[in-house]
mmCIF file of C-alpha atoms in Angstrom:
data_model
loop_
_atom_site.group_PDB
_atom_site.id
_atom_site.type_symbol
_atom_site.label_atom_id
_atom_site.label_comp_id
_atom_site.label_asym_id
_atom_site.label_seq_id
_atom_site.Cartn_x
_atom_site.Cartn_y
_atom_site.Cartn_z
ATOM 1 C CA MET A 981 -1.996 0.241 0.053
ATOM 2 C CA LYS A 982 -0.230 -0.977 3.277
ATOM 3 C CA THR A 983 3.008 -1.057 5.296
ATOM 4 C CA LEU A 984 4.702 -4.128 6.288
ATOM 5 C CA CYS A 985 4.048 -3.704 9.872
ATOM 6 C CA HIS A 986 1.323 -0.789 10.831
ATOM 7 C CA LYS A 987 -0.891 -1.128 14.005
ATOM 8 C CA ASN A 988 -3.624 0.673 12.573
ATOM 9 C CA LYS A 989 -3.804 -0.805 9.216
ATOM 10 C CA VAL A 990 -4.326 2.530 7.351
ATOM 11 C CA ILE A 991 -1.053 3.080 5.933
ATOM 12 C CA THR A 992 -0.915 2.247 2.136
ATOM 13 C CA ALA A 993 1.321 0.225 -0.045
ATOM 14 C CA ILE A 994 3.007 3.364 -1.041
ATOM 15 C CA LEU A 995 4.766 3.154 2.237
ATOM 16 C CA VAL A 996 5.617 -0.707 1.575
ATOM 17 C CA SER A 997 7.376 0.779 -1.535
ATOM 18 C CA VAL A 998 9.232 3.106 0.534
ATOM 19 C CA LEU A 999 10.522 0.186 2.137
ATOM 20 C CA SER A 1000 11.006 -2.368 -0.614
ATOM 21 C CA LEU A 1001 14.531 -1.976 -1.777
ATOM 22 C CA SER A 1002 15.630 -3.716 1.276
ATOM 23 C CA CYS A 1003 13.152 -6.655 0.647
ATOM 24 C CA GLY A 1004 14.876 -9.017 -1.416
ATOM 25 C CA THR A 1005 13.524 -12.182 -3.122
ATOM 26 C CA SER A 1006 14.841 -15.285 -4.307
ATOM 27 C CA GLU A 1007 12.143 -15.811 -7.019
ATOM 28 C CA GLU A 1008 13.080 -15.010 -10.614
ATOM 29 C CA LYS A 1009 12.415 -11.694 -11.612
ATOM 30 C CA SER A 1010 9.604 -11.130 -14.103
ATOM 31 C CA GLU A 1011 10.499 -8.723 -16.964
ATOM 32 C CA GLY A 1012 8.477 -5.919 -15.717
ATOM 33 C CA GLU A 1013 10.310 -5.963 -12.301
ATOM 34 C CA LYS A 1014 13.839 -5.947 -14.437
ATOM 35 C CA VAL A 1015 12.565 -2.944 -16.151
ATOM 36 C CA ILE A 1016 11.399 -1.061 -12.614
ATOM 37 C CA GLU A 1017 14.690 -1.908 -11.351
ATOM 38 C CA LYS A 1018 16.754 -0.544 -14.123
ATOM 39 C CA SER A 1019 14.345 2.670 -13.888
ATOM 40 C CA ILE A 1020 15.124 2.929 -10.032
ATOM 41 C CA GLU A 1021 18.841 2.616 -10.839
ATOM 42 C CA ALA A 1022 18.888 5.469 -13.478
ATOM 43 C CA SER A 1023 16.843 7.883 -11.044
ATOM 44 C CA GLY A 1024 18.682 7.488 -8.162
ATOM 45 C CA GLY A 1025 19.248 4.116 -7.238
ATOM 46 C CA ARG A 1026 20.357 3.523 -3.663
ATOM 47 C CA ASN A 1027 20.497 7.210 -2.991
ATOM 48 C CA TYR A 1028 16.549 7.041 -2.337
ATOM 49 C CA GLU A 1029 17.404 4.573 0.660
ATOM 50 C CA SER A 1030 19.046 7.174 2.716
ATOM 51 C CA ALA A 1031 17.868 10.277 1.626
ATOM 52 C CA GLU A 1032 16.314 13.227 3.821
ATOM 53 C CA ILE A 1033 13.964 14.779 0.979
ATOM 54 C CA ASP A 1034 12.077 18.349 1.569
ATOM 55 C CA PHE A 1035 9.986 19.899 -1.096
ATOM 56 C CA THR A 1036 7.090 22.248 -1.294
ATOM 57 C CA PHE A 1037 3.929 20.833 -3.174
ATOM 58 C CA ARG A 1038 0.777 23.445 -3.620
ATOM 59 C CA ASN A 1039 2.354 25.931 -0.755
ATOM 60 C CA ARG A 1040 2.511 22.921 1.785
ATOM 61 C CA ARG A 1041 5.924 21.525 2.982
ATOM 62 C CA TYR A 1042 6.589 17.988 2.781
ATOM 63 C CA LYS A 1043 9.517 15.825 4.232
ATOM 64 C CA SER A 1044 10.614 12.340 4.027
ATOM 65 C CA LYS A 1045 13.210 10.601 5.767
ATOM 66 C CA ARG A 1046 14.601 7.101 5.252
ATOM 67 C CA ASN A 1047 17.020 4.886 7.025
ATOM 68 C CA GLY A 1048 16.619 1.042 5.823
ATOM 69 C CA ASP A 1049 13.418 -0.058 7.025
ATOM 70 C CA ILE A 1050 12.868 3.066 9.264
ATOM 71 C CA PHE A 1051 10.769 5.553 7.381
ATOM 72 C CA ARG A 1052 8.982 8.837 8.348
ATOM 73 C CA LEU A 1053 6.935 11.052 5.775
ATOM 74 C CA GLU A 1054 5.536 14.598 7.092
ATOM 75 C CA ARG A 1055 3.331 17.035 5.660
ATOM 76 C CA ILE A 1056 3.165 20.669 7.398
ATOM 77 C CA VAL A 1057 0.397 23.226 6.408
ATOM 78 C CA LYS A 1058 0.012 26.637 8.009
ATOM 79 C CA ASP A 1059 -3.462 28.180 7.610
ATOM 80 C CA SER A 1060 -4.778 31.698 7.282
ATOM 81 C CA THR A 1061 -5.039 32.249 10.908
ATOM 82 C CA GLY A 1062 -0.983 31.224 11.601
ATOM 83 C CA ASN A 1063 -1.903 27.791 12.941
ATOM 84 C CA THR A 1064 0.455 24.981 11.631
ATOM 85 C CA THR A 1065 -0.736 21.360 11.100
ATOM 86 C CA HIS A 1066 2.049 18.884 11.108
ATOM 87 C CA ASP A 1067 1.074 15.322 9.904
ATOM 88 C CA VAL A 1068 3.898 12.239 10.637
ATOM 89 C CA LEU A 1069 3.608 8.963 9.125
ATOM 90 C CA ASP A 1070 6.248 6.479 10.473
ATOM 91 C CA ASN A 1071 6.528 2.907 11.268
ATOM 92 C CA GLU A 1072 4.073 3.369 14.086
ATOM 93 C CA GLY A 1073 1.365 4.772 12.206
ATOM 94 C CA LEU A 1074 -0.295 8.403 12.010
ATOM 95 C CA LYS A 1075 0.538 11.312 14.631
ATOM 96 C CA ARG A 1076 -0.753 14.882 13.999
ATOM 97 C CA PHE A 1077 0.469 18.147 15.831
ATOM 98 C CA VAL A 1078 -1.090 21.314 15.878
ATOM 99 C CA ASN A 1079 1.050 24.320 16.885
ATOM 100 C CA SER A 1080 3.580 21.634 17.865
ATOM 101 C CA LYS A 1081 0.822 19.972 20.193
ATOM 102 C CA ALA A 1082 0.003 16.207 19.786
ATOM 103 C CA VAL A 1083 -3.722 15.907 18.827
ATOM 104 C CA THR A 1084 -5.995 12.948 18.500
ATOM 105 C CA VAL A 1085 -7.184 12.014 14.902
ATOM 106 C CA PRO A 1086 -10.579 10.692 14.899
ATOM 107 C CA ASP A 1087 -10.924 7.025 13.487
ATOM 108 C CA SER A 1088 -12.568 7.936 10.475
ATOM 109 C CA MET A 1089 -10.082 10.518 9.498
ATOM 110 C CA VAL A 1090 -7.034 8.592 9.877
ATOM 111 C CA THR A 1091 -7.133 6.719 6.395
ATOM 112 C CA ARG A 1092 -8.279 10.015 4.624
ATOM 113 C CA ILE A 1093 -5.130 12.037 6.205
ATOM 114 C CA SER A 1094 -2.702 9.103 5.378
ATOM 115 C CA ASP A 1095 -3.466 8.561 2.064
ATOM 116 C CA GLY A 1096 -3.585 12.550 1.234
ATOM 117 C CA VAL A 1097 0.118 12.535 2.859
ATOM 118 C CA ASN A 1098 1.212 9.386 0.894
ATOM 119 C CA SER A 1099 -0.006 10.197 -2.288
ATOM 120 C CA VAL A 1100 2.103 13.355 -2.571
ATOM 121 C CA HIS A 1101 5.041 11.646 -1.679
ATOM 122 C CA TYR A 1102 4.404 8.475 -3.758
ATOM 123 C CA PHE A 1103 4.393 10.296 -7.240
ATOM 124 C CA VAL A 1104 7.566 12.703 -6.287
ATOM 125 C CA GLN A 1105 9.309 9.454 -5.636
ATOM 126 C CA VAL A 1106 8.314 7.580 -8.644
ATOM 127 C CA PRO A 1107 10.286 5.164 -9.902
ATOM 128 C CA PHE A 1108 11.503 4.353 -6.277
ATOM 129 C CA VAL A 1109 8.271 3.653 -4.971
ATOM 130 C CA LEU A 1110 7.286 0.915 -7.654
ATOM 131 C CA ASN A 1111 9.443 -1.668 -6.262
ATOM 132 C CA SER A 1112 6.766 -2.670 -3.355
ATOM 133 C CA PRO A 1113 6.514 -6.409 -2.619
ATOM 134 C CA ALA A 1114 2.614 -5.887 -2.600
ATOM 135 C CA ALA A 1115 2.838 -4.857 -6.435
ATOM 136 C CA ASN A 1116 2.671 -6.940 -9.417
ATOM 137 C CA LYS A 1117 4.382 -5.680 -11.995
ATOM 138 C CA GLU A 1118 3.920 -6.634 -16.151
ATOM 139 C CA LEU A 1119 5.775 -5.519 -19.039
ATOM 140 C CA LEU A 1120 2.977 -5.007 -21.544
ATOM 141 C CA GLY A 1121 4.850 -4.676 -24.682
ATOM 142 C CA GLU A 1122 6.709 -1.257 -26.422
ATOM 143 C CA ASP A 1123 5.206 1.849 -27.811
ATOM 144 C CA GLU A 1124 6.343 4.911 -29.564
ATOM 145 C CA VAL A 1125 5.163 8.166 -27.792
ATOM 146 C CA GLU A 1126 6.523 11.788 -29.355
ATOM 147 C CA GLY A 1127 9.012 9.919 -31.357
ATOM 148 C CA ASP A 1128 10.829 8.034 -28.582
ATOM 149 C CA THR A 1129 10.280 4.143 -27.672
ATOM 150 C CA TYR A 1130 8.870 3.242 -24.318
ATOM 151 C CA TYR A 1131 8.504 0.072 -22.112
ATOM 152 C CA GLU A 1132 4.825 -0.107 -20.802
ATOM 153 C CA VAL A 1133 4.793 -1.414 -17.492
ATOM 154 C CA LYS A 1134 1.435 -2.316 -15.923
ATOM 155 C CA VAL A 1135 1.425 -2.043 -11.730
ATOM 156 C CA THR A 1136 -1.436 -3.200 -9.987
ATOM 157 C CA PHE A 1137 -1.539 -4.293 -6.247
ATOM 158 C CA ARG A 1138 -2.371 -7.320 -4.545
ATOM 159 C CA LYS A 1139 -5.560 -7.118 -2.180
ATOM 160 C CA GLU A 1140 -3.250 -8.952 0.567
ATOM 161 C CA GLY A 1141 -0.782 -6.095 1.499
ATOM 162 C CA GLY A 1142 -2.369 -3.805 -1.152
ATOM 163 C CA GLY A 1143 -4.143 -1.469 1.350
ATOM 164 C CA THR A 1144 -7.459 0.777 0.749
ATOM 165 C CA ASP A 1145 -6.589 1.545 -2.988
ATOM 166 C CA PHE A 1146 -5.476 -1.906 -4.152
ATOM 167 C CA GLU A 1147 -7.892 -2.004 -7.059
ATOM 168 C CA ASP A 1148 -6.461 1.149 -8.625
ATOM 169 C CA GLU A 1149 -4.290 0.358 -11.861
ATOM 170 C CA PHE A 1150 -1.149 2.176 -13.109
ATOM 171 C CA LEU A 1151 0.865 2.179 -16.178
ATOM 172 C CA TYR A 1152 4.452 3.644 -16.708
ATOM 173 C CA TRP A 1153 6.173 4.440 -20.035
ATOM 174 C CA ILE A 1154 9.632 3.920 -19.321
ATOM 175 C CA HIS A 1155 12.167 4.849 -22.265
ATOM 176 C CA LYS A 1156 13.990 2.099 -23.699
ATOM 177 C CA GLU A 1157 17.284 3.587 -23.854
ATOM 178 C CA ASN A 1158 17.657 5.662 -20.532
ATOM 179 C CA PHE A 1159 14.961 4.088 -18.361
ATOM 180 C CA THR A 1160 13.348 7.241 -17.184
ATOM 181 C CA VAL A 1161 9.575 7.298 -16.470
ATOM 182 C CA ASP A 1162 8.385 10.214 -18.872
ATOM 183 C CA TYR A 1163 4.713 9.331 -19.069
ATOM 184 C CA LEU A 1164 2.236 7.481 -16.606
ATOM 185 C CA ALA A 1165 -1.460 6.915 -16.331
ATOM 186 C CA TYR A 1166 -3.815 5.852 -13.475
ATOM 187 C CA ARG A 1167 -7.298 4.688 -13.047
ATOM 188 C CA PHE A 1168 -8.648 5.348 -9.522
ATOM 189 C CA PHE A 1169 -12.033 4.222 -7.877
ATOM 190 C CA THR A 1170 -12.473 6.577 -4.879
ATOM 191 C CA ASN A 1171 -14.943 9.698 -5.297
ATOM 192 C CA ASP A 1172 -16.552 7.919 -8.306
ATOM 193 C CA GLY A 1173 -13.342 7.126 -9.909
ATOM 194 C CA GLY A 1174 -11.430 8.578 -12.733
ATOM 195 C CA ILE A 1175 -8.658 8.430 -15.059
ATOM 196 C CA ARG A 1176 -5.361 10.778 -15.331
ATOM 197 C CA PHE A 1177 -2.401 10.840 -17.944
ATOM 198 C CA ARG A 1178 0.790 12.825 -16.835
ATOM 199 C CA LYS A 1179 3.677 13.854 -18.940
ATOM 200 C CA ALA A 1180 6.730 14.551 -16.744
ATOM 201 C CA VAL A 1181 8.284 17.802 -17.422
ATOM 202 C CA ASN A 1182 11.191 19.990 -16.023
ATOM 203 C CA PRO A 1183 13.452 17.055 -14.970
ATOM 204 C CA ARG A 1184 16.379 17.630 -12.669
ATOM 205 C CA LEU A 1185 18.812 15.957 -10.509
ATOM 206 C CA VAL A 1186 19.185 16.799 -6.775
ATOM 207 C CA GLU A 1187 21.727 15.147 -5.104
ATOM 208 C CA GLY A 1188 21.878 12.069 -7.806
ATOM 209 C CA ILE A 1189 17.946 11.773 -7.430
ATOM 210 C CA ARG A 1190 15.617 12.764 -10.244
ATOM 211 C CA PHE A 1191 12.622 15.003 -9.708
ATOM 212 C CA VAL A 1192 9.983 16.159 -12.342
ATOM 213 C CA ASP A 1193 6.849 18.042 -12.684
ATOM 214 C CA TYR A 1194 4.061 16.937 -14.605
ATOM 215 C CA GLN A 1195 1.357 18.264 -16.902
ATOM 216 C CA ASN A 1196 -1.890 16.415 -15.726
ATOM 217 C CA TYR A 1197 -4.744 15.330 -18.140
ATOM 218 C CA LYS A 1198 -7.724 13.513 -17.941
ATOM 219 C CA THR A 1199 -10.756 11.467 -19.671
ATOM 220 C CA ASP A 1200 -14.544 11.260 -18.711
ATOM 221 C CA ASP A 1201 -14.695 8.116 -20.522
ATOM 222 C CA LEU A 1202 -13.945 5.410 -17.411
ATOM 223 C CA SER A 1203 -14.027 2.758 -19.998
ATOM 224 C CA THR A 1204 -10.789 3.878 -21.718
ATOM 225 C CA PRO A 1205 -7.838 1.209 -21.414
ATOM 226 C CA LEU A 1206 -4.755 3.016 -20.139
ATOM 227 C CA ARG A 1207 -2.726 1.895 -22.657
ATOM 228 C CA ASP A 1208 -4.710 3.850 -25.353
ATOM 229 C CA LEU A 1209 -3.867 6.969 -23.359
ATOM 230 C CA ASP A 1210 -0.577 8.067 -24.770
ATOM 231 C CA SER A 1211 -2.155 7.895 -28.464
ATOM 232 C CA LEU A 1212 -5.415 10.034 -27.129
ATOM 233 C CA TYR A 1213 -2.751 12.367 -25.813
ATOM 234 C CA GLU A 1214 -0.832 12.738 -28.983
ATOM 235 C CA ALA A 1215 -4.114 13.063 -30.808
ATOM 236 C CA GLY A 1216 -4.963 15.880 -28.604
ATOM 237 C CA LYS A 1217 -8.194 14.167 -27.151
ATOM 238 C CA LEU A 1218 -7.122 14.320 -23.565
ATOM 239 C CA GLU A 1219 -8.293 17.203 -21.674
ATOM 240 C CA PHE A 1220 -5.742 19.445 -19.890
ATOM 241 C CA PHE A 1221 -6.392 19.180 -16.137
ATOM 242 C CA SER A 1222 -3.715 20.748 -14.214
ATOM 243 C CA ASP A 1223 0.037 21.552 -13.628
ATOM 244 C CA ILE A 1224 1.727 19.572 -10.818
ATOM 245 C CA GLN A 1225 4.884 21.370 -9.444
ATOM 246 C CA THR A 1226 7.434 20.205 -6.884
ATOM 247 C CA GLU A 1227 9.291 23.212 -5.914
ATOM 248 C CA ASN A 1228 12.040 24.069 -3.716
ATOM 249 C CA VAL A 1229 13.271 20.567 -3.449
ATOM 250 C CA SER A 1230 16.438 19.867 -1.243
ATOM 251 C CA VAL A 1231 18.049 16.452 -0.381
ATOM 252 C CA SER A 1232 20.432 15.304 2.104
ATOM 253 C CA ILE A 1233 22.162 11.562 1.725
ATOM 254 C CA ASN A 1234 23.259 9.997 4.808
ATOM 255 C CA LYS A 1235 26.560 8.814 3.895
ATOM 256 C CA ASN A 1236 26.745 6.531 6.769
ATOM 257 C CA ASN A 1237 24.283 4.128 5.527
#
């Protein structure tokens, strides 16, 4: 998953997603793309494009800033000894600062650090990040989950522009009436692979942008189709894995954009 322009070729398609609302296309949109666009509009729309977002996740501070095609993603970590590590991803690539001083990141660590920062920002800003030009969005159909009807939209990434994790697969359950993403699932292949199913909880609006927390579930049967996970969840056949909480969320919208 990569950016449109990145010298080191390590920033993932998550960052392409961050820019994607400004990347128009003359091609006719697929049904999956249309559903994703409605979901983005229902969850914040153009507010995302000029937002500065600040939040805490697992005692680490994260910040994002965006102005059209210009973006900046940050992670700030203070360790037990009082040292502060500040990672910054922008259009030029990855930079790391320790106690405000720039340090060199070994090539072997660049992708790992970048992906770690990206993944947290990615899930916090669903569904905005789904409108990526590197993404294939396919409407699989409809299904009922816990009494409500949802569109099921599958998202995969093309190899070209799809980055180091382009083989990962995602499925989003988007409410048929209000177009919120209430459930999602994904299959990943790093670290021996795995499958996760997330239920969105604690939805709230901050400056017009929707944020949620997640209840995170897993299955050890890696052959399980993602479309089956909602039924397995309702049947109590998924294993609870973790709570994912985004805390201390603040948003500032640049009204001049």
